[in-house]
PDB file of C-alpha atoms and ligand atoms in Angstrom:
ATOM      1  CA  MET A  11     103.210  87.335 136.403  1.00 50.00           C
ATOM      2  CA  ASN A  12     106.123  89.748 136.236  1.00 57.00           C
ATOM      3  CA  ARG A  13     105.618  93.222 134.881  1.00 59.00           C
ATOM      4  CA  ASN A  14     107.017  92.508 131.384  1.00 58.00           C
ATOM      5  CA  ALA A  15     104.970  89.378 130.894  1.00 57.00           C
ATOM      6  CA  PHE A  16     101.859  91.291 131.936  1.00 53.00           C
ATOM      7  CA  ALA A  17     102.633  94.105 129.469  1.00 55.00           C
ATOM      8  CA  ALA A  18     103.143  91.597 126.659  1.00 54.00           C
ATOM      9  CA  ALA A  19      99.884  89.817 127.483  1.00 53.00           C
ATOM     10  CA  SER A  20      97.980  93.128 127.526  1.00 53.00           C
ATOM     11  CA  ALA A  21      99.458  94.164 124.198  1.00 54.00           C
ATOM     12  CA  PHE A  22      98.418  90.830 122.721  1.00 52.00           C
ATOM     13  CA  ALA A  23      94.861  91.280 124.028  1.00 53.00           C
ATOM     14  CA  VAL A  24      94.644  94.722 122.406  1.00 51.00           C
ATOM     15  CA  VAL A  25      95.876  93.363 119.060  1.00 50.00           C
ATOM     16  CA  ALA A  26      93.405  90.476 119.229  1.00 50.00           C
ATOM     17  CA  VAL A  27      90.433  92.787 119.881  1.00 50.00           C
ATOM     18  CA  PHE A  28      91.528  95.160 117.126  1.00 51.00           C
ATOM     19  CA  SER A  29      91.868  92.316 114.570  1.00 52.00           C
ATOM     20  CA  ALA A  30      88.423  91.037 115.486  1.00 48.00           C
ATOM     21  CA  ALA A  31      86.977  94.510 114.816  1.00 54.00           C
ATOM     22  CA  VAL A  32      88.693  94.665 111.426  1.00 57.00           C
ATOM     23  CA  VAL A  33      87.421  91.208 110.456  1.00 54.00           C
ATOM     24  CA  ALA A  34      83.889  92.105 111.565  1.00 50.00           C
ATOM     25  CA  GLN A  35      84.000  95.231 109.398  1.00 52.00           C
ATOM     26  CA  ASP A  36      85.300  93.243 106.423  1.00 54.00           C
ATOM     27  CA  MET A  37      82.272  90.993 106.657  1.00 62.00           C
ATOM     28  CA  ARG A  38      79.863  93.945 106.652  1.00 86.00           C
ATOM     29  CA  PRO A  39      80.370  95.776 103.336  1.00 91.00           C
ATOM     30  CA  ASP A  40      77.306  97.955 104.016  1.00 93.00           C
ATOM     31  CA  ARG A  41      79.013  99.374 107.114  1.00 93.00           C
ATOM     32  CA  ALA A  42      82.201 100.114 105.176  1.00 94.00           C
ATOM     33  CA  ILE A  43      80.140 101.927 102.536  1.00 96.00           C
ATOM     34  CA  LYS A  44      78.240 103.995 105.134  1.00 96.00           C
ATOM     35  CA  TYR A  45      81.467 104.757 106.953  1.00 96.00           C
ATOM     36  CA  ARG A  46      83.283 106.172 103.913  1.00 97.00           C
ATOM     37  CA  GLN A  47      80.165 108.028 102.692  1.00 98.00           C
ATOM     38  CA  GLY A  48      79.770 109.590 106.146  1.00 98.00           C
ATOM     39  CA  ILE A  49      83.356 110.834 106.150  1.00 98.00           C
ATOM     40  CA  MET A  50      82.965 112.131 102.591  1.00 98.00           C
ATOM     41  CA  GLN A  51      79.730 113.929 103.618  1.00 98.00           C
ATOM     42  CA  ALA A  52      81.517 115.534 106.589  1.00 98.00           C
ATOM     43  CA  GLN A  53      84.333 116.714 104.299  1.00 98.00           C
ATOM     44  CA  GLY A  54      81.740 118.188 101.963  1.00 98.00           C
ATOM     45  CA  TRP A  55      79.996 119.942 104.863  1.00 98.00           C
ATOM     46  CA  GLN A  56      83.195 121.553 106.164  1.00 98.00           C
ATOM     47  CA  MET A  57      84.397 122.460 102.656  1.00 98.00           C
ATOM     48  CA  GLY A  58      80.987 124.095 102.118  1.00 98.00           C
ATOM     49  CA  VAL A  59      81.581 126.377 105.111  1.00 98.00           C
ATOM     50  CA  LEU A  60      84.996 127.377 103.738  1.00 98.00           C
ATOM     51  CA  SER A  61      83.822 127.864 100.203  1.00 98.00           C
ATOM     52  CA  ARG A  62      80.899 130.097 101.265  1.00 98.00           C
ATOM     53  CA  MET A  63      83.342 132.126 103.327  1.00 97.00           C
ATOM     54  CA  ALA A  64      85.812 132.347 100.437  1.00 96.00           C
ATOM     55  CA  LYS A  65      83.011 133.600  98.156  1.00 95.00           C
ATOM     56  CA  GLY A  66      81.809 136.122 100.731  1.00 96.00           C
ATOM     57  CA  GLU A  67      78.406 134.442 101.052  1.00 97.00           C
ATOM     58  CA  ILE A  68      78.925 134.266 104.816  1.00 97.00           C
ATOM     59  CA  PRO A  69      81.074 136.700 106.834  1.00 96.00           C
ATOM     60  CA  TYR A  70      84.765 135.878 107.074  1.00 95.00           C
ATOM     61  CA  ASN A  71      85.684 134.544 110.498  1.00 97.00           C
ATOM     62  CA  LYS A  72      89.221 133.326 111.073  1.00 98.00           C
ATOM     63  CA  ASP A  73      88.412 131.003 114.010  1.00 98.00           C
ATOM     64  CA  GLN A  74      85.609 129.357 112.075  1.00 98.00           C
ATOM     65  CA  ALA A  75      87.895 128.983 109.033  1.00 98.00           C
ATOM     66  CA  VAL A  76      90.665 127.367 111.095  1.00 98.00           C
ATOM     67  CA  ARG A  77      88.147 125.004 112.700  1.00 98.00           C
ATOM     68  CA  ALA A  78      86.652 123.905 109.365  1.00 98.00           C
ATOM     69  CA  ALA A  79      90.067 123.578 107.684  1.00 98.00           C
ATOM     70  CA  THR A  80      91.385 121.480 110.592  1.00 98.00           C
ATOM     71  CA  PHE A  81      88.378 119.174 110.318  1.00 98.00           C
ATOM     72  CA  VAL A  82      88.883 118.792 106.545  1.00 98.00           C
ATOM     73  CA  ASN A  83      92.563 117.991 107.104  1.00 98.00           C
ATOM     74  CA  GLU A  84      91.762 115.299 109.689  1.00 98.00           C
ATOM     75  CA  LEU A  85      88.839 113.866 107.709  1.00 98.00           C
ATOM     76  CA  SER A  86      91.024 113.650 104.593  1.00 98.00           C
ATOM     77  CA  LYS A  87      92.910 110.773 106.263  1.00 98.00           C
ATOM     78  CA  MET A  88      89.879 108.781 107.322  1.00 97.00           C
ATOM     79  CA  SER A  89      87.667 107.549 104.490  1.00 97.00           C
ATOM     80  CA  TRP A  90      90.238 105.294 102.780  1.00 97.00           C
ATOM     81  CA  GLU A  91      89.982 102.358 105.156  1.00 94.00           C
ATOM     82  CA  GLY A  92      86.278 102.167 104.246  1.00 96.00           C
ATOM     83  CA  PHE A  93      87.153 101.253 100.642  1.00 96.00           C
ATOM     84  CA  VAL A  94      87.556  97.552 101.446  1.00 93.00           C
ATOM     85  CA  PRO A  95      87.499  95.250  98.384  1.00 89.00           C
ATOM     86  CA  VAL A  96      84.256  93.453  99.271  1.00 87.00           C
ATOM     87  CA  SER A  97      82.361  96.765  99.276  1.00 92.00           C
ATOM     88  CA  ASP A  98      82.351  97.395  95.529  1.00 90.00           C
ATOM     89  CA  SER A  99      78.640  96.782  95.110  1.00 90.00           C
ATOM     90  CA  GLY A 100      75.470  97.706  96.969  1.00 92.00           C
ATOM     91  CA  ASN A 101      74.384 101.200  97.935  1.00 95.00           C
ATOM     92  CA  THR A 102      77.532 102.860  96.659  1.00 97.00           C
ATOM     93  CA  LYS A 103      78.550 105.378  94.047  1.00 98.00           C
ATOM     94  CA  ALA A 104      82.132 104.122  94.030  1.00 98.00           C
ATOM     95  CA  ARG A 105      83.085 102.873  90.570  1.00 97.00           C
ATOM     96  CA  PRO A 106      84.706  99.432  90.264  1.00 96.00           C
ATOM     97  CA  ASP A 107      87.851 101.281  89.109  1.00 97.00           C
ATOM     98  CA  VAL A 108      88.526 102.181  92.772  1.00 97.00           C
ATOM     99  CA  TRP A 109      89.719  98.589  93.155  1.00 96.00           C
ATOM    100  CA  LYS A 110      90.804  97.919  89.544  1.00 96.00           C
ATOM    101  CA  ASP A 111      93.059 100.971  89.363  1.00 97.00           C
ATOM    102  CA  LYS A 112      93.947 101.228  93.024  1.00 97.00           C
ATOM    103  CA  ALA A 113      97.343 102.802  92.283  1.00 98.00           C
ATOM    104  CA  LYS A 114      95.670 105.800  90.651  1.00 98.00           C
ATOM    105  CA  PHE A 115      92.986 106.013  93.345  1.00 98.00           C
ATOM    106  CA  ASP A 116      95.675 105.999  96.052  1.00 98.00           C
ATOM    107  CA  ARG A 117      97.674 108.636  94.193  1.00 98.00           C
ATOM    108  CA  LEU A 118      94.660 110.989  93.965  1.00 98.00           C
ATOM    109  CA  ALA A 119      93.888 110.327  97.642  1.00 98.00           C
ATOM    110  CA  GLN A 120      97.487 111.259  98.453  1.00 98.00           C
ATOM    111  CA  GLU A 121      97.341 114.401  96.324  1.00 98.00           C
ATOM    112  CA  MET A 122      94.273 115.595  98.212  1.00 98.00           C
ATOM    113  CA  GLN A 123      95.998 114.918 101.525  1.00 98.00           C
ATOM    114  CA  SER A 124      98.993 116.980 100.427  1.00 98.00           C
ATOM    115  CA  GLU A 125      96.682 119.973  99.797  1.00 98.00           C
ATOM    116  CA  THR A 126      94.727 119.933 103.063  1.00 98.00           C
ATOM    117  CA  PRO A 127      97.609 120.999 105.376  1.00 98.00           C
ATOM    118  CA  LYS A 128      98.003 124.052 103.095  1.00 98.00           C
ATOM    119  CA  LEU A 129      94.313 124.759 103.696  1.00 98.00           C
ATOM    120  CA  VAL A 130      94.970 124.838 107.454  1.00 98.00           C
ATOM    121  CA  ALA A 131      97.959 127.145 106.914  1.00 98.00           C
ATOM    122  CA  ALA A 132      95.887 129.458 104.698  1.00 98.00           C
ATOM    123  CA  ALA A 133      93.104 129.594 107.295  1.00 98.00           C
ATOM    124  CA  ASN A 134      95.656 130.417 109.983  1.00 98.00           C
ATOM    125  CA  SER A 135      97.124 133.226 107.858  1.00 98.00           C
ATOM    126  CA  GLY A 136      93.926 135.221 108.349  1.00 97.00           C
ATOM    127  CA  ASP A 137      94.126 136.268 104.685  1.00 97.00           C
ATOM    128  CA  VAL A 138      90.925 135.652 102.696  1.00 96.00           C
ATOM    129  CA  ALA A 139      92.757 135.622  99.348  1.00 97.00           C
ATOM    130  CA  GLN A 140      95.019 132.808 100.573  1.00 98.00           C
ATOM    131  CA  LEU A 141      92.018 130.935 101.930  1.00 98.00           C
ATOM    132  CA  ARG A 142      90.219 131.294  98.604  1.00 98.00           C
ATOM    133  CA  ALA A 143      93.196 129.865  96.679  1.00 98.00           C
ATOM    134  CA  ALA A 144      93.598 126.932  99.080  1.00 98.00           C
ATOM    135  CA  VAL A 145      89.860 126.121  99.005  1.00 98.00           C
ATOM    136  CA  GLY A 146      90.111 126.069  95.203  1.00 98.00           C
ATOM    137  CA  ALA A 147      93.118 123.734  95.276  1.00 98.00           C
ATOM    138  CA  VAL A 148      91.505 121.271  97.709  1.00 98.00           C
ATOM    139  CA  GLY A 149      88.207 121.388  95.806  1.00 98.00           C
ATOM    140  CA  LYS A 150      90.091 120.555  92.610  1.00 98.00           C
ATOM    141  CA  ALA A 151      91.804 117.613  94.323  1.00 98.00           C
ATOM    142  CA  CYS A 152      88.362 116.318  95.455  1.00 98.00           C
ATOM    143  CA  ASN A 153      86.967 116.646  91.934  1.00 98.00           C
ATOM    144  CA  ASN A 154      89.999 115.031  90.271  1.00 98.00           C
ATOM    145  CA  CYS A 155      89.101 111.819  92.058  1.00 98.00           C
ATOM    146  CA  HIS A 156      85.305 112.119  91.760  1.00 98.00           C
ATOM    147  CA  ASP A 157      85.655 112.601  87.980  1.00 98.00           C
ATOM    148  CA  ASP A 158      87.196 109.148  87.619  1.00 97.00           C
ATOM    149  CA  PHE A 159      86.025 107.160  90.614  1.00 98.00           C
ATOM    150  CA  GLN A 160      82.553 108.340  91.657  1.00 98.00           C
ATOM    151  CA  LYS A 161      79.421 107.542  89.637  1.00 96.00           C
ATOM    152  CA  GLN A 162      77.650 110.769  88.708  1.00 88.00           C
TER     153      GLN A 162
HETATM  154  C1  HEC B 213      90.766 109.552  95.932  1.00 73.98           C
HETATM  155  C2  HEC B 213      89.352 109.729  95.677  1.00 73.98           C
HETATM  156  C3  HEC B 213      88.509 110.747  96.361  1.00 73.98           C
HETATM  157  C4  HEC B 213      88.879 111.962  96.877  1.00 73.98           C
HETATM  158  C5  HEC B 213      90.251 112.630  96.869  1.00 73.98           C
HETATM  159  C6  HEC B 213      87.684 112.555  97.424  1.00 73.98           C
HETATM  160  N1  HEC B 213      86.617 111.731  97.226  1.00 73.98           N
HETATM  161 FE1  HEC B 213      84.691 112.098  97.774  1.00 73.98          FE
HETATM  162  N2  HEC B 213      84.133 110.289  97.039  1.00 73.98           N
HETATM  163  C7  HEC B 213      84.966 109.361  96.435  1.00 73.98           C
HETATM  164  C8  HEC B 213      84.225 108.166  96.083  1.00 73.98           C
HETATM  165  C9  HEC B 213      84.762 106.932  95.417  1.00 73.98           C
HETATM  166  C10 HEC B 213      82.896 108.401  96.519  1.00 73.98           C
HETATM  167  C11 HEC B 213      81.714 107.422  96.446  1.00 73.98           C
HETATM  168  C12 HEC B 213      81.644 106.668  97.792  1.00 73.98           C
HETATM  169  C13 HEC B 213      80.530 105.648  97.856  1.00 73.98           C
HETATM  170  O1  HEC B 213      79.373 105.963  97.431  1.00 73.98           O
HETATM  171  O2  HEC B 213      80.772 104.524  98.328  1.00 73.98           O
HETATM  172  C14 HEC B 213      82.877 109.746  97.090  1.00 73.98           C
HETATM  173  C15 HEC B 213      81.749 110.361  97.600  1.00 73.98           C
HETATM  174  C16 HEC B 213      81.686 111.662  98.071  1.00 73.98           C
HETATM  175  C17 HEC B 213      80.467 112.320  98.534  1.00 73.98           C
HETATM  176  C18 HEC B 213      79.068 111.711  98.518  1.00 73.98           C
HETATM  177  C19 HEC B 213      78.898 110.803  99.737  1.00 73.98           C
HETATM  178  C20 HEC B 213      77.546 110.092  99.756  1.00 73.98           C
HETATM  179  O3  HEC B 213      76.917 110.042 100.817  1.00 73.98           O
HETATM  180  O4  HEC B 213      77.119 109.588  98.710  1.00 73.98           O
HETATM  181  C21 HEC B 213      80.838 113.572  98.956  1.00 73.98           C
HETATM  182  C22 HEC B 213      79.931 114.652  99.544  1.00 73.98           C
HETATM  183  C23 HEC B 213      82.273 113.692  98.770  1.00 73.98           C
HETATM  184  N3  HEC B 213      82.759 112.513  98.236  1.00 73.98           N
HETATM  185  C24 HEC B 213      83.013 114.809  99.095  1.00 73.98           C
HETATM  186  C25 HEC B 213      84.400 114.903  98.958  1.00 73.98           C
HETATM  187  C26 HEC B 213      85.180 116.080  99.284  1.00 73.98           C
HETATM  188  C27 HEC B 213      84.618 117.377  99.826  1.00 73.98           C
HETATM  189  C28 HEC B 213      86.472 115.775  98.995  1.00 73.98           C
HETATM  190  C29 HEC B 213      87.685 116.656  99.143  1.00 73.98           C
HETATM  191  C30 HEC B 213      87.886 117.351 100.371  1.00 73.98           C
HETATM  192  C31 HEC B 213      86.497 114.424  98.476  1.00 73.98           C
HETATM  193  N4  HEC B 213      85.232 113.924  98.463  1.00 73.98           N
HETATM  194  C32 HEC B 213      87.651 113.792  98.046  1.00 73.98           C
HETATM  195  C33 HEC B 213      86.300 109.533  96.174  1.00 73.98           C
HETATM  196  C34 HEC B 213      87.070 110.615  96.571  1.00 73.98           C
END
C-alpha cells in the first residue's frame, strides 16, 4: 500500500469507529441524559466557586478564578450533544420544549457561550468588580434557559 492509500484507509477507520460510538450513544438515552447532567453539574460547581468569590464568601484568588472560569468556558460547549432527540423522557428534567422549540434552545445555548469567554477575560483582569459583573451575566444566561427548558 502506498503512503496515500494507507492514510486514506486510516482516516476511514477513524470515521467508522467514531460513527459507531455516536450510534451506540443514540441507542442509550440514559447515557445521554447522564452525560448532559454531569456537564451541567460541573458547570454549576465551577460557577459556585466563582460566585462565592465574587460575593466575598471565600477569599479572592486570581489563579483559582482563572481556573474556574476556564473550566466554565470549556464546559459551556459540551452538554449540547447530550440533548439527543430520543432522550426526552426518563430520568430527566429537560422539558419537551428542548426538542419542540430547538431554535430557541440553541439560541439561549449560544448566548451563554458568548458570555463565558468574557468570564475568562474578567478573571484574568484580576479585578473583583469585573469578575462579579461577568459572573452575574453568565448566571443570567444559565437561568434564561433553565426558566424555559428545565423542569423546576
Ligand atoms: C440552553 C439551555 C441551558 C443553558 C444555557 C444552561 N442549562 Fe443547565 N440545564 C438545562 C437543561 C435542559 C437541564 C436539564 C437536563 C436534564 O435533566 O436532562 C439543565 C440542568 C442543569 C443542572 C442540573 C443537572 C442535574 O443533575 O439534574 C445544573 C446544575 C445546571 N443545569 C447548571 C447550569 C449552569 C451553571 C449553566 C450556566 C453556566 C447552565 N446550566 C446553562 C439547560 C441549560
